[in-house]
Tab-separated table of C-alpha atoms in Angstrom:
chain	number	residue	atom	x	y	z
Q	1	MET	CA	110.157	38.912	62.738
Q	2	GLU	CA	111.011	39.791	59.131
Q	3	LEU	CA	113.490	38.260	56.700
Q	4	MET	CA	116.710	40.174	56.068
Q	5	SER	CA	116.244	42.096	52.837
Q	6	ASP	CA	119.835	43.317	52.602
Q	7	PRO	CA	122.281	41.265	54.766
Q	8	VAL	CA	125.666	42.903	55.323
Q	9	MET	CA	128.792	41.995	57.287
Q	10	VAL	CA	130.549	44.266	59.761
Q	11	ALA	CA	134.296	44.214	60.486
Q	12	THR	CA	133.977	41.323	62.972
Q	13	GLY	CA	132.478	39.038	60.324
Q	14	HIS	CA	128.947	39.048	61.775
Q	15	THR	CA	125.942	39.528	59.513
Q	16	TYR	CA	123.044	41.935	60.141
Q	17	ASP	CA	120.276	43.537	58.157
Q	18	ARG	CA	121.607	46.767	56.652
Q	19	SER	CA	118.816	49.000	58.026
Q	20	CYS	CA	119.222	47.595	61.564
Q	21	ILE	CA	123.009	47.927	61.744
Q	22	GLU	CA	122.883	51.407	60.160
Q	23	LYS	CA	120.461	52.485	62.904
Q	24	TRP	CA	122.830	50.961	65.471
Q	25	LEU	CA	125.791	52.893	64.051
Q	26	ALA	CA	123.741	56.092	63.670
Q	27	GLN	CA	123.130	56.005	67.427
Q	28	GLY	CA	126.862	56.439	67.932
Q	29	ASN	CA	127.651	52.794	68.629
Q	30	ARG	CA	131.045	51.554	67.410
Q	31	THR	CA	130.870	47.964	68.645
Q	32	CYS	CA	129.497	44.677	67.322
Q	33	PRO	CA	125.951	44.167	68.741
Q	34	VAL	CA	126.641	40.442	69.310
Q	35	THR	CA	130.138	40.339	70.798
Q	36	GLY	CA	130.575	43.894	71.994
Q	37	MET	CA	133.937	44.023	70.187
Q	38	ARG	CA	134.979	47.441	68.894
Q	39	LEU	CA	134.648	47.691	65.111
Q	40	ARG	CA	137.953	48.380	63.362
Q	41	HIS	CA	136.036	50.172	60.602
Q	42	LEU	CA	132.445	50.980	59.724
Q	43	GLU	CA	132.434	49.482	56.210
Q	44	LEU	CA	129.377	47.306	55.556
Q	45	THR	CA	130.143	44.430	53.200
Q	46	PRO	CA	127.201	42.818	51.324
Q	47	ASN	CA	126.742	39.145	52.263
Q	48	HIS	CA	125.790	37.919	48.796
Q	49	ALA	CA	125.784	34.231	49.713
Q	50	LEU	CA	123.226	34.779	52.496
Q	51	ARG	CA	121.198	37.191	50.371
Q	52	ASN	CA	120.974	34.581	47.586
Q	53	ALA	CA	119.985	31.884	50.091
Q	54	ILE	CA	117.222	34.116	51.531
Q	55	GLN	CA	116.004	34.969	48.026
Q	56	GLU	CA	115.885	31.297	47.037
Q	57	TRP	CA	113.976	30.475	50.233
Q	58	ALA	CA	111.556	33.379	49.724
Q	59	ASN	CA	110.952	32.479	46.091
Q	60	VAL	CA	110.224	28.858	46.862
Q	61	ASN	CA	107.851	29.630	49.718
Q	62	SER	CA	106.078	32.577	48.140
Q	63	ILE	CA	105.368	30.636	44.945
Q	64	GLN	CA	104.038	27.682	46.907
Q	65	LEU	CA	101.862	29.809	49.166
Q	66	ALA	CA	100.569	31.910	46.288
Q	67	ASN	CA	99.885	28.875	44.100
Q	68	GLY	CA	98.307	26.965	46.935
Q	69	GLY	CA	95.916	29.810	47.809
Q	70	ASN	CA	95.026	30.639	44.233
Q	71	LYS	CA	94.374	27.020	43.272
Q	72	ALA	CA	92.119	26.458	46.287
Q	73	THR	CA	90.145	29.661	45.611
Q	74	THR	CA	89.955	28.962	41.899
Q	75	THR	CA	88.794	25.372	42.455
Q	76	PHE	CA	86.108	26.503	44.917
Q	77	LYS	CA	84.787	29.215	42.619
Q	78	ALA	CA	84.880	26.885	39.615
Q	79	GLU	CA	82.915	24.195	41.437
Q	80	GLU	CA	80.371	26.759	42.667
Q	81	GLU	CA	79.859	28.102	39.164
Q	82	GLN	CA	79.606	24.586	37.760
Q	83	ARG	CA	76.902	23.655	40.293
Q	84	ASN	CA	74.860	26.777	39.529
Q	85	ILE	CA	75.075	26.161	35.810
Q	86	LEU	CA	74.249	22.475	36.183
Q	87	GLN	CA	71.186	23.235	38.290
Q	88	GLU	CA	69.794	25.513	35.591
Q	89	ILE	CA	70.659	23.102	32.795
Q	90	ILE	CA	69.275	20.049	34.611
Q	91	ILE	CA	65.887	21.744	34.886
Q	92	VAL	CA	65.710	22.253	31.139
Q	93	HIS	CA	67.885	19.478	29.719
Q	94	GLN	CA	68.377	16.967	32.531
Q	95	GLN	CA	68.494	13.872	30.384
Q	96	GLN	CA	70.739	15.412	27.723
Q	97	LEU	CA	73.374	16.594	30.188
Q	98	GLN	CA	73.592	13.538	32.405
Q	99	HIS	CA	76.328	11.987	30.282
Q	100	GLN	CA	78.251	15.273	30.200
Q	101	TRP	CA	77.940	15.544	33.972
Q	102	GLN	CA	79.487	12.093	34.371
Q	103	LEU	CA	82.360	13.103	32.120
Q	104	HIS	CA	82.815	16.253	34.151
Q	105	LEU	CA	82.983	14.262	37.394
Q	106	GLN	CA	85.580	12.017	35.842
Q	107	GLN	CA	87.641	15.047	34.849
Q	108	LEU	CA	87.377	16.434	38.368
Q	109	LYS	CA	88.595	13.133	39.737
Q	110	GLN	CA	91.563	13.187	37.380
Q	111	GLN	CA	92.299	16.780	38.363
Q	112	ARG	CA	92.189	15.852	42.051
Q	113	GLN	CA	94.554	12.970	41.441
Q	114	LEU	CA	96.894	15.259	39.508
Q	115	HIS	CA	96.676	17.854	42.266
Q	116	GLN	CA	97.516	15.214	44.879
Q	117	ARG	CA	100.551	14.092	42.888
Q	118	GLN	CA	101.712	17.687	42.498
Q	119	LEU	CA	101.139	18.305	46.200
Q	120	HIS	CA	103.185	15.222	47.053
Q	121	GLN	CA	106.000	16.397	44.782
Q	122	ARG	CA	105.939	19.866	46.372
Q	123	GLN	CA	106.020	18.362	49.858
Q	124	LEU	CA	108.953	16.168	48.865
Q	125	HIS	CA	110.741	19.179	47.369
Q	126	GLN	CA	110.021	21.163	50.548
Q	127	ARG	CA	111.518	18.437	52.722
Q	128	GLN	CA	114.633	18.300	50.553
Q	129	LEU	CA	114.908	22.099	50.571
Q	130	HIS	CA	114.467	22.158	54.342
Q	131	GLN	CA	117.231	19.590	54.745
Q	132	ARG	CA	119.575	21.652	52.531
Q	133	GLN	CA	118.715	24.856	54.395
Q	134	LEU	CA	119.241	23.115	57.719
Q	135	HIS	CA	122.638	21.900	56.543
Q	136	GLN	CA	123.547	25.408	55.358
Q	137	ARG	CA	122.441	26.934	58.668
Q	138	GLN	CA	124.457	24.394	60.623
Q	139	LEU	CA	127.459	25.074	58.391
Q	140	HIS	CA	127.071	28.834	58.827
Q	141	GLN	CA	126.705	28.485	62.599
Q	142	ARG	CA	129.794	26.291	62.743
Q	143	GLN	CA	131.807	28.811	60.736
Q	144	LEU	CA	130.475	31.681	62.848
Q	145	HIS	CA	131.409	29.822	66.013
Q	146	GLN	CA	134.902	29.174	64.660
Q	147	ARG	CA	135.301	32.843	63.763
Q	148	GLN	CA	134.063	34.001	67.197
Q	149	LEU	CA	136.373	31.552	68.932
Q	150	HIS	CA	139.228	32.738	66.733
Q	151	GLN	CA	138.503	36.378	67.582
Q	152	ARG	CA	138.382	35.633	71.314
Q	153	GLN	CA	141.713	33.855	71.105
Q	154	LEU	CA	143.219	36.797	69.219
Q	155	HIS	CA	142.064	39.274	71.834
Q	156	GLN	CA	143.281	37.113	74.718
Q	157	ARG	CA	146.854	36.786	73.473
Q	158	PRO	CA	149.416	39.616	73.505
Q	159	ARG	CA	150.075	41.295	70.170
Q	160	SER	CA	153.539	40.711	68.791
Q	161	SER	CA	155.845	43.388	67.466
Q	162	PRO	CA	157.648	43.238	64.097
Q	163	THR	CA	160.959	42.431	65.788
Q	164	GLU	CA	159.447	39.357	67.430
Q	165	ARG	CA	158.195	37.848	64.197
Q	166	GLN	CA	159.980	34.716	63.291
Q	167	GLY	CA	162.073	34.816	60.119
Q	168	ALA	CA	160.162	37.666	58.542
Q	169	CYS	CA	160.078	41.368	57.969
Q	170	SER	CA	156.708	42.997	58.544
Q	171	ALA	CA	155.671	45.934	56.369
Q	172	LEU	CA	153.382	48.222	58.333
Q	173	GLY	CA	151.184	50.847	56.726
Q	174	HIS	CA	147.714	49.622	55.843
Q	175	GLU	CA	145.009	50.293	58.405
Q	176	GLU	CA	142.617	47.539	57.326
Q	177	ILE	CA	142.461	44.101	55.655
Q	178	VAL	CA	144.923	43.420	52.829
Q	179	TRP	CA	142.810	41.941	50.010
Q	180	ALA	CA	145.366	41.484	47.205
Q	181	VAL	CA	149.107	41.579	46.477
Q	182	GLU	CA	150.964	41.729	43.136
Q	183	VAL	CA	154.717	41.659	42.437
Q	184	PHE	CA	156.318	43.548	39.546
Q	185	GLY	CA	160.112	43.669	39.293
Q	186	ARG	CA	161.459	44.824	42.655
Q	187	ARG	CA	158.153	46.276	43.753
Q	188	LEU	CA	155.236	44.828	45.671
Q	189	PHE	CA	151.750	46.315	45.309
Q	190	SER	CA	149.212	45.694	48.084
Q	191	ALA	CA	145.486	46.527	48.002
Q	192	SER	CA	143.526	47.104	51.185
Q	193	ALA	CA	140.118	47.741	52.696
Q	194	ASP	CA	141.530	51.117	53.790
Q	195	LYS	CA	140.876	52.239	50.154
Q	196	THR	CA	144.575	52.525	49.260
Q	197	ILE	CA	147.213	50.679	47.244
Q	198	ARG	CA	150.691	50.753	48.746
Q	199	VAL	CA	153.841	50.393	46.672
Q	200	TRP	CA	156.745	48.699	48.478
Q	201	ASP	CA	160.414	48.422	47.578
Q	202	ILE	CA	161.156	44.722	48.104
Q	203	ASP	CA	164.842	45.209	48.884
Q	204	SER	CA	164.435	47.925	51.519
Q	205	ARG	CA	160.965	46.767	52.709
Q	206	ARG	CA	159.887	50.404	52.636
Q	207	CYS	CA	156.693	51.936	51.299
Q	208	GLU	CA	157.609	54.111	48.314
Q	209	HIS	CA	154.199	55.455	47.475
Q	210	VAL	CA	150.518	55.316	48.432
Q	211	LEU	CA	147.975	55.321	45.597
Q	212	GLU	CA	144.883	57.070	46.929
Q	213	ASP	CA	141.999	57.474	44.520
Q	214	HIS	CA	139.482	54.761	45.340
Q	215	THR	CA	136.622	55.694	47.664
Q	216	ARG	CA	135.930	52.198	49.017
Q	217	PRO	CA	137.968	49.027	49.747
Q	218	VAL	CA	140.288	47.823	46.969
Q	219	LEU	CA	139.654	44.121	46.289
Q	220	SER	CA	141.656	43.048	43.224
Q	221	LEU	CA	144.889	43.800	41.370
Q	222	VAL	CA	146.487	42.718	38.099
Q	223	ILE	CA	149.558	44.027	36.231
Q	224	SER	CA	149.965	43.969	32.440
Q	225	GLU	CA	151.966	45.923	29.846
Q	226	GLY	CA	153.382	48.367	32.373
Q	227	ARG	CA	149.995	49.107	33.892
Q	228	LEU	CA	148.441	48.261	37.231
Q	229	TYR	CA	144.680	47.694	37.283
Q	230	SER	CA	142.826	47.897	40.609
Q	231	GLY	CA	139.203	46.842	41.206
Q	232	SER	CA	137.203	48.220	44.104
Q	233	TYR	CA	133.971	48.217	46.062
Q	234	ASP	CA	133.427	51.707	44.594
Q	235	TYR	CA	132.420	49.881	41.359
Q	236	THR	CA	135.420	51.244	39.403
Q	237	ILE	CA	138.716	50.041	37.961
Q	238	LYS	CA	141.646	52.424	38.245
Q	239	VAL	CA	144.474	52.260	35.697
Q	240	TRP	CA	147.943	53.212	36.987
Q	241	ASP	CA	151.296	53.646	35.238
Q	242	VAL	CA	153.658	51.226	37.010
Q	243	ALA	CA	156.734	53.345	36.248
Q	244	THR	CA	155.451	56.780	37.260
Q	245	LEU	CA	152.772	55.568	39.727
Q	246	THR	CA	150.290	58.045	38.261
Q	247	ARG	CA	146.641	57.341	37.532
Q	248	LEU	CA	145.927	57.096	33.808
Q	249	LYS	CA	142.185	56.504	33.774
Q	250	THR	CA	139.152	55.374	35.752
Q	251	LEU	CA	137.034	52.657	34.110
Q	252	THR	CA	133.361	52.883	35.051
Q	253	GLY	CA	130.258	50.891	34.205
Q	254	HIS	CA	129.977	48.165	36.815
Q	255	THR	CA	127.118	48.593	39.280
Q	256	ASP	CA	128.677	46.633	42.134
Q	257	ALA	CA	132.085	45.685	43.515
Q	258	VAL	CA	134.822	44.608	41.079
Q	259	ARG	CA	136.035	41.360	42.665
Q	260	ALA	CA	138.192	39.719	39.970
Q	261	LEU	CA	140.575	40.932	37.252
Q	262	ALA	CA	142.400	38.996	34.514
Q	263	VAL	CA	144.264	39.884	31.313
Q	264	SER	CA	144.454	37.920	28.052
Q	265	GLU	CA	145.284	38.761	24.425
Q	266	GLY	CA	145.469	42.516	25.035
Q	267	ARG	CA	142.141	42.573	26.823
Q	268	LEU	CA	141.271	43.211	30.455
Q	269	PHE	CA	138.410	41.172	31.938
Q	270	SER	CA	136.686	42.435	35.095
Q	271	GLY	CA	134.297	40.254	37.106
Q	272	SER	CA	131.832	42.011	39.377
Q	273	TYR	CA	129.274	41.341	42.061
Q	274	ASP	CA	126.764	42.856	39.595
Q	275	GLY	CA	126.851	39.485	37.805
Q	276	THR	CA	128.636	40.681	34.662
Q	277	VAL	CA	132.101	40.414	33.141
Q	278	ARG	CA	133.259	43.526	31.304
Q	279	VAL	CA	135.919	43.378	28.588
Q	280	TRP	CA	138.242	46.350	28.067
Q	281	ASP	CA	140.728	47.001	25.274
Q	282	GLU	CA	144.138	47.515	26.904
Q	283	ALA	CA	145.303	49.949	24.238
Q	284	SER	CA	142.316	52.306	24.171
Q	285	LEU	CA	140.913	51.425	27.626
Q	286	HIS	CA	137.440	51.373	26.075
Q	287	CYS	CA	134.802	48.816	27.070
Q	288	LEU	CA	134.436	46.325	24.213
Q	289	GLU	CA	131.658	44.155	25.589
Q	290	ILE	CA	129.527	43.389	28.643
Q	291	LEU	CA	129.328	39.624	29.111
Q	292	LYS	CA	125.988	38.740	30.676
Q	293	GLY	CA	124.564	35.415	31.762
Q	294	HIS	CA	125.474	34.877	35.392
Q	295	THR	CA	122.597	35.283	37.844
Q	296	GLY	CA	124.849	35.904	40.835
Q	297	PRO	CA	128.066	37.748	41.723
Q	298	VAL	CA	131.174	36.872	39.696
Q	299	ARG	CA	133.851	35.808	42.173
Q	300	THR	CA	136.814	34.530	40.140
Q	301	LEU	CA	138.377	34.509	36.645
Q	302	VAL	CA	141.001	32.341	34.947
Q	303	HIS	CA	142.326	32.110	31.366
Q	304	ALA	CA	142.871	28.772	29.605
Q	305	ALA	CA	142.920	27.442	26.028
Q	306	GLY	CA	141.882	30.717	24.409
Q	307	CYS	CA	138.951	31.199	26.758
Q	308	MET	CA	138.159	33.162	29.895
Q	309	PHE	CA	136.405	31.153	32.614
Q	310	SER	CA	134.240	33.014	35.146
Q	311	GLY	CA	133.074	31.448	38.418
Q	312	SER	CA	130.012	32.779	40.207
Q	313	TYR	CA	127.914	32.520	43.333
Q	314	ASP	CA	125.164	31.248	40.987
Q	315	LYS	CA	126.992	27.869	41.194
Q	316	SER	CA	128.098	27.901	37.549
Q	317	VAL	CA	131.228	28.521	35.480
Q	318	ARG	CA	130.802	30.329	32.168
Q	319	VAL	CA	133.295	30.012	29.308
Q	320	TRP	CA	133.905	33.046	27.069
Q	321	ASP	CA	135.887	33.024	23.817
Q	322	VAL	CA	138.640	35.629	24.241
Q	323	GLU	CA	138.482	36.668	20.572
Q	324	THR	CA	134.764	36.619	19.745
Q	325	LEU	CA	133.611	37.232	23.341
Q	326	GLU	CA	130.819	34.703	22.828
Q	327	CYS	CA	129.736	32.359	25.617
Q	328	LYS	CA	130.907	28.920	24.484
Q	329	ALA	CA	129.442	26.978	27.398
Q	330	THR	CA	127.926	27.143	30.852
Q	331	LEU	CA	129.500	24.560	33.149
Q	332	THR	CA	127.010	23.330	35.731
Q	333	GLY	CA	127.048	20.661	38.395
Q	334	HIS	CA	128.159	22.469	41.522
Q	335	THR	CA	125.491	22.847	44.218
Q	336	GLY	CA	127.226	25.739	45.967
Q	337	ALA	CA	128.912	29.018	45.062
Q	338	VAL	CA	132.060	28.761	42.914
Q	339	ARG	CA	134.797	30.649	44.784
Q	340	ALA	CA	138.028	29.545	43.099
Q	341	LEU	CA	139.338	28.724	39.612
Q	342	VAL	CA	142.799	27.628	38.464
Q	343	ALA	CA	144.073	26.148	35.204
Q	344	SER	CA	146.693	23.606	34.184
Q	345	PRO	CA	147.712	22.990	30.553
Q	346	ASP	CA	144.904	20.452	30.112
Q	347	HIS	CA	142.290	21.216	32.742
Q	348	VAL	CA	140.392	23.927	34.563
Q	349	PHE	CA	139.586	23.317	38.235
Q	350	SER	CA	136.635	24.906	40.063
Q	351	GLY	CA	136.348	24.937	43.860
Q	352	SER	CA	132.949	25.366	45.470
Q	353	ASP	CA	131.027	25.799	48.704
Q	354	ASP	CA	129.611	22.317	48.012
Q	355	THR	CA	132.993	20.935	49.304
Q	356	THR	CA	134.067	19.578	45.896
Q	357	VAL	CA	136.499	20.490	43.138
Q	358	LYS	CA	135.320	19.799	39.602
Q	359	VAL	CA	137.809	19.091	36.807
Q	360	TRP	CA	136.889	20.366	33.325
Q	361	ASP	CA	138.678	19.486	30.096
Q	362	ALA	CA	140.016	22.857	28.906
Q	363	ARG	CA	139.166	22.088	25.257
Q	364	THR	CA	136.057	19.906	25.254
Q	365	LEU	CA	134.660	21.723	28.323
Q	366	LYS	CA	133.367	18.418	29.693
Q	367	CYS	CA	133.551	17.550	33.387
Q	368	VAL	CA	136.041	14.695	33.590
Q	369	ARG	CA	136.123	14.263	37.365
Q	370	THR	CA	134.662	15.517	40.641
Q	371	LEU	CA	137.277	15.592	43.388
Q	372	GLU	CA	135.744	14.759	46.758
Q	373	GLY	CA	137.194	14.544	50.239
Q	374	HIS	CA	136.923	17.976	51.804
Q	375	GLU	CA	134.355	18.292	54.581
Q	376	ASP	CA	133.691	22.020	54.192
Q	377	ASN	CA	133.808	24.850	51.628
Q	378	VAL	CA	136.716	24.871	49.175
Q	379	ARG	CA	138.056	28.442	49.332
Q	380	VAL	CA	141.323	28.468	47.361
Q	381	LEU	CA	143.147	26.509	44.626
Q	382	ALA	CA	146.726	26.492	43.293
Q	383	VAL	CA	148.700	24.461	40.728
Q	384	SER	CA	152.319	23.464	40.194
Q	385	GLU	CA	153.841	21.565	37.266
Q	386	ARG	CA	152.518	18.204	38.441
Q	387	LEU	CA	150.135	18.896	41.328
Q	388	MET	CA	146.945	20.771	42.185
Q	389	PHE	CA	146.229	21.988	45.716
Q	390	SER	CA	142.865	22.774	47.329
Q	391	GLY	CA	142.458	24.662	50.612
Q	392	SER	CA	139.272	24.422	52.637
Q	393	TRP	CA	137.323	25.643	55.637
Q	394	ASP	CA	137.884	22.129	57.025
Q	395	LYS	CA	141.441	23.334	57.902
Q	396	THR	CA	143.162	20.963	55.459
Q	397	ILE	CA	144.952	21.160	52.125
Q	398	ARG	CA	144.466	18.310	49.680
Q	399	VAL	CA	147.144	17.483	47.115
Q	400	TRP	CA	145.968	16.070	43.760
Q	401	ASP	CA	148.083	14.480	41.015
Q	402	LEU	CA	147.463	16.340	37.727
Q	403	ARG	CA	147.950	13.182	35.674
Q	404	THR	CA	145.770	10.717	37.598
Q	405	LEU	CA	143.561	13.295	39.372
Q	406	ASP	CA	143.918	11.223	42.538
Q	407	CYS	CA	144.426	12.686	45.999
Q	408	VAL	CA	147.999	11.836	46.972
Q	409	LYS	CA	148.155	13.611	50.327
Q	410	VAL	CA	146.116	15.525	52.898
Q	411	LEU	CA	148.146	18.276	54.576
Q	412	GLU	CA	147.054	18.851	58.163
Q	413	GLY	CA	148.347	21.359	60.683
Q	414	HIS	CA	146.334	24.534	60.409
Q	415	THR	CA	143.822	25.003	63.228
Q	416	GLU	CA	141.448	27.241	61.263
Q	417	ALA	CA	140.224	27.607	57.671
Q	418	VAL	CA	142.808	27.720	54.875
Q	419	LEU	CA	142.341	30.999	52.968
Q	420	ALA	CA	145.439	31.377	50.770
Q	421	LEU	CA	147.852	29.204	48.774
Q	422	ALA	CA	150.952	29.964	46.697
Q	423	VAL	CA	153.513	27.739	44.984
Q	424	GLY	CA	157.155	28.706	45.510
Q	425	ALA	CA	160.495	27.115	44.662
Q	426	GLY	CA	160.062	23.504	45.743
Q	427	CYS	CA	157.394	24.338	48.283
Q	428	LEU	CA	153.730	25.099	48.817
Q	429	VAL	CA	152.867	28.029	51.074
Q	430	SER	CA	149.542	28.242	52.917
Q	431	GLY	CA	147.856	31.012	54.913
Q	432	SER	CA	145.047	30.515	57.387
Q	433	TYR	CA	142.525	32.079	59.726
Q	434	ASP	CA	144.797	30.740	62.488
Q	435	THR	CA	147.157	33.687	61.619
Q	436	THR	CA	150.039	31.416	60.546
Q	437	VAL	CA	151.927	30.851	57.304
Q	438	ARG	CA	153.100	27.285	56.680
Q	439	PHE	CA	155.690	25.995	54.205
Q	440	TRP	CA	155.285	22.444	52.810
Q	441	ASP	CA	157.981	20.492	50.929
Q	442	LEU	CA	156.622	19.420	47.510
Q	443	ASN	CA	158.530	16.125	47.576
Q	444	THR	CA	157.879	14.895	51.113
Q	445	PHE	CA	154.703	16.947	51.747
Q	446	ARG	CA	155.997	17.676	55.227
Q	447	CYS	CA	155.554	21.037	56.918
Q	448	THR	CA	159.086	22.417	56.994
Q	449	ARG	CA	158.258	25.738	58.598
Q	450	LYS	CA	155.452	27.320	60.591
Q	451	CYS	CA	155.598	31.126	60.713
Q	452	ASP	CA	153.831	33.007	63.491
Q	453	GLY	CA	153.813	36.734	62.953
Q	454	HIS	CA	150.495	38.100	61.850
Q	455	ASP	CA	147.950	39.094	64.472
Q	456	ASP	CA	144.936	38.138	62.376
Q	457	ALA	CA	143.959	35.856	59.496
Q	458	VAL	CA	146.304	35.510	56.511
Q	459	ARG	CA	144.143	36.445	53.508
Q	460	VAL	CA	146.484	36.449	50.464
Q	461	LEU	CA	149.877	35.063	49.427
Q	462	ALA	CA	152.309	35.638	46.569
Q	463	ALA	CA	155.622	33.868	45.861
Q	464	HIS	CA	158.285	35.634	43.794
Q	465	GLY	CA	162.065	35.655	43.504
Q	466	GLY	CA	162.774	33.537	46.552
Q	467	HIS	CA	160.387	35.508	48.751
Q	468	VAL	CA	156.842	34.873	49.924
Q	469	PHE	CA	154.580	37.836	50.649
Q	470	SER	CA	151.546	37.473	52.923
Q	471	GLY	CA	148.706	39.965	53.356
Q	472	SER	CA	146.650	39.801	56.522
Q	473	TYR	CA	143.431	40.988	58.109
Q	474	ASP	CA	145.688	42.890	60.541
Q	475	GLY	CA	146.712	45.229	57.693
Q	476	THR	CA	150.364	44.119	57.530
Q	477	ILE	CA	152.473	42.537	54.792
Q	478	GLY	CA	154.753	39.682	55.828
Q	479	VAL	CA	157.933	39.030	53.844
Q	480	TRP	CA	159.285	35.500	54.336
């Protein structure tokens, strides 16, 4: 059995080696090899987290094996050569070299003692690594089991129609997962794995236009200065005129998916799975700089205190000066991938697979607190004027006071992982793998409304003008 060299996910969420699943699909199969479920699409999504874990495991083991073998061989050859030399020298200069021989034996003893200490340290490190890997495997298996159970439940229940959906209007059109939504004026823009961006009139709930130029799933959107920027798995950023809905330019240069977009001070920042952040001038649309330093995919971006913060699967947050584009600091401390960043006036919050949220002073860039309590990955963060919210795979939302940084409430109700959060007028809105959208009162922290309507996980949320918009794995947009 060989290690996966290129793990990828299929539409059901299962992970396979790319060469194996491509052979499976090339044979004409259109189902998941594990569950037998029909694949909604044939897109293969790189599983960067698993690939990094395999690489770390391989590196650790290969170095140990290589070092171990080389040291043993080297020691044996060295001792053999020493004995041959000593035999020749003893014959000629036995008395002169006896003292040197004793010194040599003493050095060998010291080397053996050092080797034993190093071996003990390596064994201890191996045990700790094994425990971490075991925990990660158990966590992955638990998440996989939850996803499989969720999929079985979805296929066992009847699909609802738009007229049956409680208190909402469903916008149909996308054929695959909705990855991002952005509101501009009376229009809603939605990006999907079906490679399109749909433009909706909020008042009529009708699709006005379909922007079709990307060749792979569209993952990220941001609107600035009358332009819509869209990042995709095709490694490009498309620039669209919001008024005319025409494409102005295609920005190229990234060598992997563009997962995060943010705008600050007339500059567009794009974070990619290639591990870089590119900076583009909004006026000329030229690339000003390639910000390098991350050793893993860049997952999230947020602007605060004149800096752009980038969170990565390499477990770090890097801080870039918006003007000089220099890296001011690398924020470390997380032991898992950083998946979410949000900012308040004084702090930047980073949510990680290590189950914690770290609080960084936006100006000194020091970690002032580690927020603990979640029992699984922290997937999403949101802030209001006085509160910060963290959503997790443990199915809960934790509410933190921005002033004291204490947890003031744990919101329970979702039956699957919390994937999306948005702050509306007097309420927090949450979306989950359990297919529901929940509304929580910001004063009482009670769930005031549970909305069933989507037929698959709720992936993204946006609150604007008295409405909440939800994008789902089922390809629909909910308007609440």
